[in-house]
Coordinates of C-alpha atoms in Angstrom, one line a residue:
Chain A
M1 CA 14.7 16.1 -13.4
G2 CA 17.5 18.6 -12.5
C3 CA 15.7 21.2 -14.5
M4 CA 13.1 21.2 -12.1
I5 CA 14.4 24.3 -9.9
S6 CA 12.1 26.6 -8.1
K7 CA 12.0 30.4 -8.1
Q8 CA 13.6 30.8 -4.0
F9 CA 16.4 28.2 -4.5
K10 CA 17.9 30.2 -8.3
R11 CA 18.0 33.8 -6.5
I12 CA 20.2 31.9 -3.5
P13 CA 24.0 33.5 -5.0
G14 CA 25.9 30.2 -4.8
Y15 CA 23.2 27.5 -4.6
E16 CA 23.8 24.3 -6.4
D17 CA 21.1 21.8 -7.5
P18 CA 20.4 19.1 -4.3
T19 CA 20.4 16.5 -7.3
L20 CA 24.6 16.8 -7.5
L21 CA 24.5 17.9 -3.6
A22 CA 22.9 14.6 -2.8
S23 CA 24.9 12.5 -5.5
E24 CA 28.8 14.0 -4.1
T25 CA 27.2 13.7 -0.3
S26 CA 26.0 11.5 2.3
F27 CA 22.6 13.3 2.3
S28 CA 19.2 12.0 0.3
L29 CA 17.5 14.7 -2.0
N30 CA 14.8 15.2 1.0
E31 CA 17.7 16.0 3.3
V32 CA 19.1 18.5 1.0
E33 CA 16.0 19.9 0.5
A34 CA 15.5 20.2 4.9
L35 CA 19.5 21.5 5.1
Y36 CA 17.9 24.4 3.1
E37 CA 15.8 24.7 5.6
L38 CA 18.4 25.2 8.0
F39 CA 20.7 27.1 5.9
K40 CA 17.9 30.0 4.9
K41 CA 17.0 30.4 8.5
L42 CA 20.9 30.2 9.5
S43 CA 22.1 33.0 6.6
H44 CA 19.5 35.6 7.1
S45 CA 20.0 35.6 11.1
I46 CA 21.8 38.8 10.7
F47 CA 22.5 39.9 7.2
K48 CA 19.8 38.5 5.1
D49 CA 22.1 37.9 2.3
G50 CA 21.3 33.6 1.7
L51 CA 24.4 33.2 2.6
I52 CA 26.2 32.2 5.9
H53 CA 28.5 34.7 7.4
K54 CA 30.2 34.5 10.5
E55 CA 29.1 36.7 13.0
E56 CA 26.1 34.6 11.9
F57 CA 27.8 31.0 12.2
Q58 CA 28.6 32.2 15.6
L59 CA 25.6 33.8 16.5
A60 CA 24.0 29.6 15.5
L61 CA 27.2 28.1 17.7
F62 CA 27.0 30.2 20.8
R63 CA 24.0 32.3 20.9
N64 CA 26.3 35.2 20.5
S65 CA 27.7 36.8 17.1
T66 CA 30.5 38.5 18.5
R67 CA 31.5 35.7 20.4
K68 CA 35.3 34.9 19.3
N69 CA 36.7 31.4 19.2
L70 CA 39.6 29.4 17.9
F71 CA 37.6 26.4 16.5
A72 CA 34.7 27.9 15.2
D73 CA 37.1 30.3 13.0
R74 CA 38.8 27.0 11.9
I75 CA 35.4 25.3 11.2
F76 CA 34.2 28.1 9.8
D77 CA 37.3 28.5 7.4
L78 CA 37.1 24.6 6.6
F79 CA 33.5 24.8 5.5
D80 CA 34.3 28.3 3.6
L81 CA 35.4 26.0 0.6
K82 CA 35.8 29.0 -1.9
R83 CA 37.9 30.7 1.1
N84 CA 36.2 34.2 0.7
G85 CA 34.5 35.0 3.8
V86 CA 31.6 33.1 3.5
I87 CA 29.9 29.4 3.5
E88 CA 26.9 28.9 0.2
F89 CA 24.9 26.1 0.4
G90 CA 26.8 24.2 -1.5
E91 CA 29.8 24.8 0.5
F92 CA 27.3 24.6 3.7
V93 CA 25.7 20.7 2.7
R94 CA 29.6 19.4 1.5
S95 CA 30.5 20.5 4.2
L96 CA 28.3 19.3 6.7
S97 CA 28.6 16.1 4.9
V98 CA 30.9 15.3 6.4
F99 CA 30.0 15.2 9.9
H100 CA 27.3 12.7 9.2
P101 CA 26.9 9.1 11.1
D102 CA 27.4 7.6 7.2
T103 CA 30.2 9.3 6.3
P104 CA 33.5 6.8 5.8
K105 CA 36.3 7.7 8.7
S106 CA 38.6 8.4 6.5
D107 CA 36.6 11.9 5.5
K108 CA 36.5 12.3 9.2
I109 CA 40.2 11.6 10.2
N110 CA 41.3 13.6 7.1
F111 CA 38.9 16.3 8.2
A112 CA 39.9 16.4 11.6
F113 CA 43.7 16.7 10.6
R114 CA 43.3 20.0 8.3
L115 CA 41.2 21.1 11.4
Y116 CA 44.1 20.7 14.1
D117 CA 47.3 22.0 11.5
L118 CA 46.0 25.0 12.3
R119 CA 48.6 27.2 10.5
N120 CA 48.1 24.7 7.4
T121 CA 51.6 23.3 7.4
G122 CA 50.9 19.7 6.8
F123 CA 51.6 18.4 10.4
I124 CA 50.0 19.3 13.8
E125 CA 52.6 21.2 15.7
R126 CA 53.1 20.9 19.4
E127 CA 52.5 24.8 19.6
E128 CA 49.1 24.3 17.8
L129 CA 48.1 21.8 20.2
K130 CA 49.5 23.4 23.3
E131 CA 47.4 26.4 21.3
M132 CA 43.8 24.1 21.0
V133 CA 44.0 22.5 24.3
L134 CA 44.5 26.4 26.6
A135 CA 41.3 27.7 23.7
I136 CA 39.8 24.8 25.2
L137 CA 40.7 24.8 29.0
N138 CA 39.7 29.3 28.9
E139 CA 36.6 28.7 27.3
S140 CA 35.2 26.0 30.5
D141 CA 36.9 27.8 32.8
I142 CA 39.0 25.5 34.3
I143 CA 42.3 26.6 35.8
L144 CA 45.2 24.4 35.2
S145 CA 48.5 25.4 35.9
D146 CA 51.3 25.6 32.9
D147 CA 53.1 22.7 33.8
M148 CA 49.9 20.3 33.6
V149 CA 49.1 21.7 30.1
E150 CA 52.4 20.8 29.0
S151 CA 52.3 17.3 31.0
I152 CA 49.1 16.6 28.9
V153 CA 50.4 18.0 25.8
D154 CA 53.5 15.9 26.2
K155 CA 51.8 12.8 26.7
T156 CA 49.8 13.4 23.6
F157 CA 52.8 13.8 21.8
Q158 CA 54.2 10.2 23.3
Q159 CA 51.2 8.7 22.3
A160 CA 50.2 10.4 18.7
D161 CA 53.8 11.4 17.5
S162 CA 55.0 8.1 16.6
K163 CA 58.1 9.1 14.5
G164 CA 59.0 11.0 17.6
D165 CA 59.9 14.1 15.6
G166 CA 58.3 16.5 17.2
R167 CA 55.0 17.3 15.1
I168 CA 52.5 14.8 13.8
D169 CA 51.9 14.3 9.5
L170 CA 48.8 12.8 8.5
D171 CA 50.4 9.1 9.0
E172 CA 50.7 8.9 12.4
W173 CA 47.4 11.1 13.2
K174 CA 45.5 8.8 11.1
D175 CA 47.3 5.5 12.4
F176 CA 46.2 7.8 15.9
A177 CA 42.7 8.6 15.7
S178 CA 41.9 5.0 14.1
Q179 CA 43.3 2.9 16.6
N180 CA 41.3 5.8 19.0
P181 CA 37.9 5.7 18.1
A182 CA 36.9 8.5 20.7
L183 CA 38.9 11.2 19.1
L184 CA 36.4 11.4 16.9
K185 CA 33.3 12.4 18.4
N186 CA 33.1 15.3 17.5
M187 CA 33.2 14.4 13.9
T188 CA 29.4 12.7 13.8
L189 CA 26.5 14.9 14.3
P190 CA 24.2 12.2 14.7
Y191 CA 21.3 15.1 14.2
L192 CA 22.3 14.7 10.2
K193 CA 20.3 11.6 10.2
D194 CA 17.2 13.6 11.9
I195 CA 17.6 16.6 9.1
T196 CA 13.9 15.9 8.0
T197 CA 11.8 15.7 11.1
A198 CA 13.8 18.8 12.2
F199 CA 13.3 20.4 9.5
P200 CA 9.7 19.5 8.4
S201 CA 8.7 22.7 6.0
F202 CA 10.9 21.3 2.9
V203 CA 7.8 19.1 2.9
M204 CA 5.9 21.4 0.6
R205 CA 8.3 23.1 -1.1
S206 CA 10.2 20.3 -2.2
E207 CA 10.7 19.3 -5.4
I208 CA 11.4 16.1 -6.1
E209 CA 10.2 13.9 -8.8
D210 CA 7.4 11.7 -8.2
D211 CA 9.2 8.9 -9.1
S212 CA 12.8 9.7 -7.6
L213 CA 12.0 9.0 -4.0
Chain B
M1 CA 1.1 -10.1 -1.0
G2 CA 2.4 -8.0 -3.9
F3 CA 4.1 -4.9 -3.3
E4 CA 3.1 -1.3 -5.3
M5 CA 5.2 1.2 -4.1
T6 CA 9.1 1.7 -3.1
V7 CA 9.8 4.7 -1.3
G8 CA 12.5 5.4 0.2
K9 CA 13.7 2.2 1.8
Y10 CA 10.1 1.6 2.3
H11 CA 8.3 -1.4 0.5
L12 CA 4.4 -0.1 0.9
G13 CA 1.4 -2.3 1.3
Q14 CA -2.3 -2.0 1.8
T15 CA -4.1 0.9 2.6
I16 CA -4.8 0.8 6.5
G17 CA -6.7 4.2 7.3
E18 CA -7.2 6.8 5.1
G19 CA -8.5 10.1 5.7
M20 CA -9.6 13.4 3.9
F21 CA -6.4 14.0 2.5
A22 CA -4.0 11.0 3.5
K23 CA -3.7 7.8 3.3
V24 CA -2.0 5.4 5.3
K25 CA -0.2 2.1 4.6
L26 CA 1.5 0.3 6.0
A27 CA 5.2 -0.6 4.9
V28 CA 8.3 -2.1 5.5
N29 CA 12.0 -1.3 6.6
V30 CA 13.6 -3.7 3.2
E31 CA 16.7 -2.9 5.9
T32 CA 15.1 -3.6 9.4
N33 CA 12.4 -5.5 7.5
K34 CA 10.8 -4.1 10.2
K35 CA 6.6 -2.4 9.5
V36 CA 6.4 0.8 10.0
A37 CA 3.0 2.7 8.9
I38 CA 2.8 5.5 6.0
K39 CA 0.9 8.5 6.1
I40 CA 0.8 10.0 2.8
I41 CA -0.7 13.4 2.7
D42 CA -1.7 14.9 -1.2
K43 CA -0.2 18.5 -1.2
A44 CA -2.8 19.9 -3.9
M45 CA -5.1 18.8 -1.0
V46 CA -3.2 20.8 2.4
R47 CA -2.7 23.9 -0.5
Q48 CA -5.9 23.7 -1.6
K49 CA -7.0 24.0 2.4
N50 CA -5.0 26.4 3.6
L51 CA -3.5 23.6 5.8
M52 CA 0.7 23.5 5.0
D53 CA 1.2 25.1 8.6
Q54 CA -0.4 22.2 10.6
V55 CA 0.8 19.6 8.2
V56 CA 4.6 21.3 8.8
R57 CA 3.6 21.4 12.9
E58 CA 2.0 17.7 13.2
I59 CA 5.8 16.6 12.3
S60 CA 7.0 19.2 14.5
S61 CA 4.9 17.8 17.6
M62 CA 5.7 14.1 16.7
K63 CA 9.0 14.9 16.9
I64 CA 9.4 16.0 20.0
L65 CA 7.2 14.0 21.9
H66 CA 8.9 10.7 22.8
H67 CA 6.0 8.5 25.0
P68 CA 5.7 4.8 25.5
N69 CA 1.6 5.3 24.6
I70 CA 2.7 8.1 21.6
V71 CA 3.0 7.2 18.0
R72 CA 6.5 7.8 17.2
I73 CA 7.6 9.2 13.6
Y74 CA 10.4 8.2 12.5
E75 CA 11.2 9.8 8.9
V76 CA 9.8 12.4 6.7
F77 CA 10.0 12.3 2.9
A78 CA 7.9 14.6 0.1
T79 CA 8.2 14.4 -3.3
R80 CA 5.8 17.5 -5.8
T81 CA 2.3 15.7 -4.6
K82 CA 2.7 14.1 -2.0
I83 CA 4.5 14.0 1.4
Y84 CA 5.3 10.9 3.4
L85 CA 5.5 10.9 7.1
V86 CA 7.4 7.4 8.1
M87 CA 5.7 6.5 12.0
E88 CA 5.4 3.7 14.1
Y89 CA 3.2 0.8 13.8
V90 CA 0.5 -0.6 15.8
S91 CA -0.7 -3.3 15.1
G92 CA -4.0 -3.4 16.7
G93 CA -6.3 -0.7 14.9
Q94 CA -8.1 1.6 16.7
L95 CA -9.8 1.9 19.7
S96 CA -13.3 2.9 17.8
D97 CA -13.0 -0.9 15.7
K98 CA -12.5 -2.4 19.2
L99 CA -15.7 -0.8 20.3
Y100 CA -17.4 -1.4 17.7
Y101 CA -16.9 -5.1 18.3
L102 CA -17.1 -5.4 21.7
E103 CA -19.6 -2.5 22.5
K104 CA -18.5 -1.7 25.5
L105 CA -15.4 -2.6 27.6
N106 CA -15.0 -3.8 30.9
E107 CA -14.1 -1.6 34.2
V108 CA -9.8 -3.5 33.7
V109 CA -9.7 -2.1 30.2
A110 CA -11.4 1.0 30.0
R111 CA -9.0 2.3 33.2
K112 CA -6.4 1.3 31.7
Y113 CA -6.9 2.9 28.7
F114 CA -8.0 5.4 29.7
Q115 CA -4.4 6.0 33.2
Q116 CA -2.7 5.6 29.4
L117 CA -4.7 8.1 27.7
I118 CA -3.7 10.7 30.4
D119 CA -0.6 10.0 30.7
A120 CA -0.1 10.9 27.1
V121 CA -1.4 14.0 27.2
D122 CA -0.2 14.7 30.7
Y123 CA 3.4 14.3 28.8
C124 CA 2.2 16.2 26.0
H125 CA 0.7 19.3 27.9
G126 CA 3.7 19.8 29.2
R127 CA 5.7 20.7 26.5
Q128 CA 2.3 23.2 25.2
I129 CA 0.7 20.6 22.6
Y130 CA -2.7 20.2 22.4
H131 CA -4.3 17.4 20.4
R132 CA -7.7 19.1 20.2
D133 CA -8.9 16.0 18.1
L134 CA -8.6 13.0 20.4
K135 CA -11.4 10.3 19.5
P136 CA -11.4 6.7 19.4
E137 CA -10.6 6.6 15.9
N138 CA -6.9 8.8 17.1
L139 CA -6.6 6.5 19.7
L140 CA -4.8 2.8 18.7
L141 CA -4.2 0.0 20.0
D142 CA -0.7 -2.4 20.5
N143 CA -1.4 -6.2 20.6
N144 CA 0.1 -6.1 24.7
G145 CA -3.0 -4.6 25.8
N146 CA -1.4 -1.1 25.4
L147 CA -3.3 2.3 23.6
K148 CA -1.3 4.7 22.0
L149 CA -2.2 8.4 21.0
S150 CA -1.5 8.9 17.2
D151 CA -2.6 12.2 14.6
F152 CA -1.1 15.7 15.3
G153 CA -3.2 16.6 12.1
L154 CA -4.7 19.4 14.6
S155 CA -2.8 19.8 17.7
I156 CA -1.2 23.5 17.9
L157 CA 2.1 24.4 19.6
Q158 CA 0.8 26.7 22.2
K159 CA 2.8 29.1 24.2
P160 CA 1.8 29.1 28.0
S161 CA -1.1 31.4 28.5
K162 CA -2.5 31.8 25.1
L163 CA -5.4 30.8 24.4
L164 CA -6.6 28.9 21.5
L165 CA -8.1 30.6 18.1
T166 CA -9.2 27.9 16.0
S167 CA -11.8 25.9 16.8
C168 CA -12.2 22.2 15.1
G169 CA -12.2 18.6 16.2
S170 CA -15.0 16.1 16.0
P171 CA -18.7 17.2 17.1
S172 CA -19.1 14.4 19.8
Y173 CA -15.5 14.8 21.8
V174 CA -15.5 18.6 21.5
A175 CA -15.9 20.4 24.6
P176 CA -18.6 23.1 24.9
E177 CA -16.3 26.1 24.6
V178 CA -15.4 24.7 21.3
V179 CA -18.4 24.5 20.7
I180 CA -19.6 27.5 21.5
M181 CA -17.5 30.2 22.0
H182 CA -15.5 29.5 18.7
R183 CA -12.9 32.3 20.0
S184 CA -10.0 31.4 22.3
Y185 CA -10.0 28.2 24.4
D186 CA -7.8 26.4 27.1
G187 CA -6.4 24.0 24.8
A188 CA -5.4 21.6 28.2
A189 CA -9.1 21.8 29.3
A190 CA -10.8 20.6 26.2
D191 CA -8.8 17.6 25.7
I192 CA -9.5 16.7 29.5
W193 CA -13.2 17.0 28.3
S194 CA -12.8 14.7 25.2
C195 CA -10.4 12.0 27.0
G196 CA -13.9 12.1 29.5
V197 CA -16.5 11.7 26.4
I198 CA -14.1 8.5 25.1
L199 CA -14.2 6.9 28.9
F200 CA -18.2 7.2 29.0
E201 CA -17.9 5.6 25.9
M202 CA -15.7 3.2 26.9
L203 CA -17.7 1.8 29.5
S204 CA -21.2 2.5 28.4
G205 CA -20.7 1.7 24.8
Y206 CA -22.6 5.1 23.2
L207 CA -21.7 8.7 23.6
P208 CA -22.9 10.8 26.2
F209 CA -23.5 13.3 23.8
E210 CA -25.1 11.7 20.5
D211 CA -28.4 13.9 18.1
R212 CA -28.6 14.1 14.7
N213 CA -29.0 17.2 15.1
Q214 CA -26.2 19.0 15.0
I215 CA -27.8 22.9 16.6
N216 CA -29.3 19.9 19.3
L217 CA -26.6 18.4 19.4
F218 CA -24.3 21.6 20.8
R219 CA -26.8 22.4 22.6
K220 CA -26.5 18.7 25.0
I221 CA -22.9 19.9 24.5
S222 CA -22.9 22.6 26.3
R223 CA -25.4 21.9 29.0
A224 CA -23.3 19.6 29.7
D225 CA -27.1 17.0 29.1
Y226 CA -25.8 13.4 29.1
T227 CA -27.3 10.6 31.8
F228 CA -25.1 7.8 32.8
P229 CA -26.7 3.8 32.1
E230 CA -27.5 2.4 35.4
W231 CA -24.7 0.2 35.4
F232 CA -22.1 3.1 35.6
T233 CA -21.0 2.7 39.7
S234 CA -20.8 6.0 42.5
P235 CA -16.6 6.2 41.8
Q236 CA -17.1 6.0 37.7
K237 CA -20.3 8.5 38.1
R238 CA -18.5 10.9 40.4
L239 CA -14.8 11.0 38.1
M240 CA -17.0 11.9 35.3
S241 CA -19.4 14.3 36.3
R242 CA -16.0 16.0 37.5
I243 CA -14.5 15.7 33.6
L244 CA -17.9 16.7 32.0
N245 CA -17.9 19.9 33.3
P246 CA -19.2 22.5 31.2
M247 CA -17.0 25.6 32.6
P248 CA -13.5 24.5 32.1
T249 CA -12.6 27.1 34.5
K250 CA -14.3 24.4 36.5
R251 CA -13.3 21.1 35.1
A252 CA -11.4 18.0 36.4
T253 CA -7.6 19.2 35.9
I254 CA -5.0 16.3 35.1
T255 CA -3.7 16.6 38.6
E256 CA -7.2 16.3 39.7
I257 CA -7.4 12.7 37.6
L258 CA -4.3 11.3 38.7
S259 CA -5.7 11.3 42.6
D260 CA -8.7 10.2 41.9
S261 CA -9.5 7.1 43.2
W262 CA -10.8 5.0 40.4
F263 CA -8.3 5.9 38.4
R264 CA -5.5 5.2 41.0
V265 CA -6.6 1.3 41.4
D266 CA -3.6 -0.4 39.3
Y267 CA -2.9 2.6 38.3
K268 CA 1.2 1.9 37.0
P269 CA 2.1 5.7 35.5
S270 CA 4.3 6.2 32.1
F271 CA 6.5 8.8 31.5
G272 CA 8.8 9.9 28.1
L273 CA 10.9 7.7 27.2
E274 CA 14.7 8.8 28.5
D275 CA 17.0 10.0 25.3
E276 CA 19.1 6.8 25.5
T277 CA 16.2 4.3 22.2
C278 CA 14.5 7.8 21.1
T279 CA 15.0 9.1 17.9
N280 CA 17.5 7.9 15.2
S281 CA 20.0 10.8 16.6
E282 CA 19.9 9.6 20.0
E283 CA 20.7 5.6 19.0
A284 CA 23.3 6.9 17.0
N285 CA 24.6 9.2 20.2
S286 CA 24.7 6.5 22.5
N287 CA 26.2 3.6 19.7
L288 CA 28.6 6.6 20.1
R289 CA 29.3 7.0 23.2
E290 CA 29.4 2.9 23.9
S291 CA 32.1 3.1 21.6
Y292 CA 33.3 6.1 23.4
L293 CA 33.2 4.1 26.7
E294 CA 34.7 1.3 25.8
N295 CA 37.8 3.2 24.7
G296 CA 38.6 4.6 28.0
N297 CA 37.7 4.4 31.9
P298 CA 36.6 7.6 33.0
E299 CA 39.8 7.3 35.3
Q300 CA 42.4 6.9 32.5
F301 CA 44.9 9.7 31.0
I302 CA 42.4 11.9 28.6
N303 CA 44.5 12.7 26.1
A304 CA 44.6 16.1 24.9
F305 CA 42.8 15.4 21.0
Q306 CA 40.3 13.9 23.5
L307 CA 40.0 16.5 24.9
I308 CA 39.4 18.8 22.0
A309 CA 36.2 15.9 20.8
M310 CA 34.7 16.4 23.6
S311 CA 34.5 20.0 23.5
S312 CA 31.3 21.8 23.2
E313 CA 33.4 24.6 21.8
L314 CA 33.9 22.6 18.5
D315 CA 30.4 21.3 19.0
L316 CA 28.4 21.9 15.9
S317 CA 25.1 20.2 17.6
G318 CA 24.1 24.2 18.0
L319 CA 23.4 24.2 14.8
F320 CA 20.6 22.5 15.0
E321 CA 18.9 22.7 18.8
D322 CA 18.7 25.0 21.3
E323 CA 19.5 21.9 23.8
K324 CA 22.3 24.0 26.6
K325 CA 25.1 21.8 27.3
T326 CA 28.0 23.8 29.9
K327 CA 30.9 22.4 30.9
L328 CA 32.7 23.3 34.0
G329 CA 35.8 22.6 35.9
S330 CA 36.1 20.8 39.5
K331 CA 38.9 19.5 41.5
H332 CA 37.6 16.8 42.7
P333 CA 37.8 13.2 42.0
I334 CA 34.9 12.0 40.1
N335 CA 33.4 10.5 42.6
E336 CA 33.2 13.0 44.9
T337 CA 32.2 14.9 41.9
L338 CA 29.6 12.5 41.6
E339 CA 28.7 12.7 44.8
K340 CA 28.4 17.0 45.1
I341 CA 25.7 16.4 41.9
K342 CA 23.3 13.9 43.8
V343 CA 23.6 16.3 46.8
A344 CA 22.8 19.0 44.4
A345 CA 19.8 17.3 42.2
Q346 CA 18.2 16.4 46.2
G347 CA 18.5 19.6 47.2
V348 CA 16.3 20.6 44.1
S349 CA 14.1 17.6 44.2
L350 CA 15.4 15.9 41.4
S351 CA 15.9 11.9 40.9
F352 CA 20.0 11.4 40.8
K353 CA 20.1 8.2 38.7
K354 CA 24.0 7.0 37.9
T355 CA 23.4 5.6 33.9
N356 CA 27.5 4.5 34.2
T357 CA 30.8 5.1 36.9
S358 CA 30.7 9.3 34.9
T359 CA 27.5 10.1 34.3
V360 CA 24.1 10.8 35.8
K361 CA 20.8 11.7 35.3
L362 CA 18.3 13.8 37.2
H363 CA 15.0 14.0 36.1
N364 CA 12.0 15.6 37.6
N365 CA 11.2 13.0 40.8
P366 CA 8.6 10.2 40.0
K367 CA 6.9 10.6 43.1
L368 CA 6.8 14.4 43.0
R369 CA 6.3 14.3 39.0
R370 CA 3.3 16.6 39.4
S371 CA 5.1 19.5 38.7
R372 CA 4.2 21.1 34.8
S373 CA 7.7 20.5 33.7
N374 CA 9.6 16.8 32.4
L375 CA 13.3 18.2 33.6
T376 CA 16.3 15.5 32.7
L377 CA 20.0 16.7 32.9
S378 CA 22.3 14.5 32.3
A379 CA 25.9 15.1 33.3
E380 CA 29.1 12.8 32.5
V381 CA 32.9 13.3 34.6
K382 CA 35.8 13.4 32.8
K383 CA 39.3 13.3 34.8
I384 CA 41.3 15.8 32.6
T385 CA 44.7 14.9 34.4
V386 CA 46.1 13.3 37.2
S387 CA 46.0 15.2 40.3
T388 CA 48.7 16.4 42.3

């Protein structure tokens, strides 16, 4: 079954068997194949080497390959599981799976924690939170005084930092996020449920055996 | 009834339609118990006829069309040899069968179907989708007397101003310019012609152009050589002769049909659906929105993580679609901000509808709806911090 690998799949660096990816993620085999159509599009937008480079990622997210952004950087780094500066197909599927509507909430909570722990210290620190708030206000052209920003960060810490040690650890984050589902809004991409109709060209290329649907 | 096969979460049942390289089967979603129609396409045939792009296009067209009079597509599966399109099941069969049994329809029923057909076609054209194969076999009827347009196998996504370059369609319903020129034609005018032939057939019980000899048939079509049955009323004749004009540029446009006096009797326009309750993703989206709103009254303080979660900076949906999202800051309280949006919307003739205390939808005003674009904007106003 897994031996039915098409030629175009084989040539891709970092290619992985869709059957394996489907078994490890929230995606079905066809959805993995449809994601491959998206992956091809993204990974050929600038460098055409079948790997998603940061510029290509920014181009897809912002229609602009040079736009620097704190969060795009963070997401890119988390998607780049092997930490080699590019996103391979397997990394792409595994990481996007976190955002699937059917993925358990605990996976989303963990991913969000790693995302917000900007300096990978195992804690979300006050400075990190402030940096993120400023980045968002800045990108959205919303101007708030420094006092206001401080007060937003303070209040947030009052709510989330239950041990009161000035930093949010994973347990505190789990409690806080479980109580506030709105915090995980950005951890679910409803589009992932429509991936087969959104990238229908996979239908002609599908290599799935007839009896394995 | 036994099920022969299972595809994903669907049990396949009996065959309800059969075409050149596809079969349509009734199926049941085992999770929801809902009936769907699954079109099963043979990939070898598609390859042989070189119709790969058309199949992909059919899926793309159906995906973007959300209209009560157009069959919806839910999901797509594929294997090495087959493609499965999971679509809305329409229980009442094809209009062609109804015409076969009843011969002709009474004016009230025919008009209602025609109005719904025109609404559906208008909606497609607004998205540059031309069906190009409109005929009673492709018009399905539900049990509430509504018509639904299906089978976009031949429709083509066309950029405005470009004319269509391929010839296709079913001879009796095809417009003269499609028959004759074999070159480029305006997809919108050609679809309108087919609607006119369908209306003629519904009211008369027979086709306006018929001949066993294809050459003669084409000659009749290109000259718009037809005769009205004696029972056609003059308002019916007037509308039909405006539509069945062999000159595509002189033919009635949808705007003209919509203002025709016969057409307007009991006309209840059907619009494209609002995005809630549309596709899987949009359903999920609105569920998400609900859970989100339960969580907070918009006047309440937003904590920093909530602000981050709402931010478009972290919104990966850009990877999947082209919809634009923008965030703007306002110094005014929620109600004043909404009021400002309302004033701006009225300035450009968009309707303003509050969907709850903090979100609004802006839409082309249905009363002034004849602009070509179907525009929908939505805005959500959130309080970031306590004003000082």
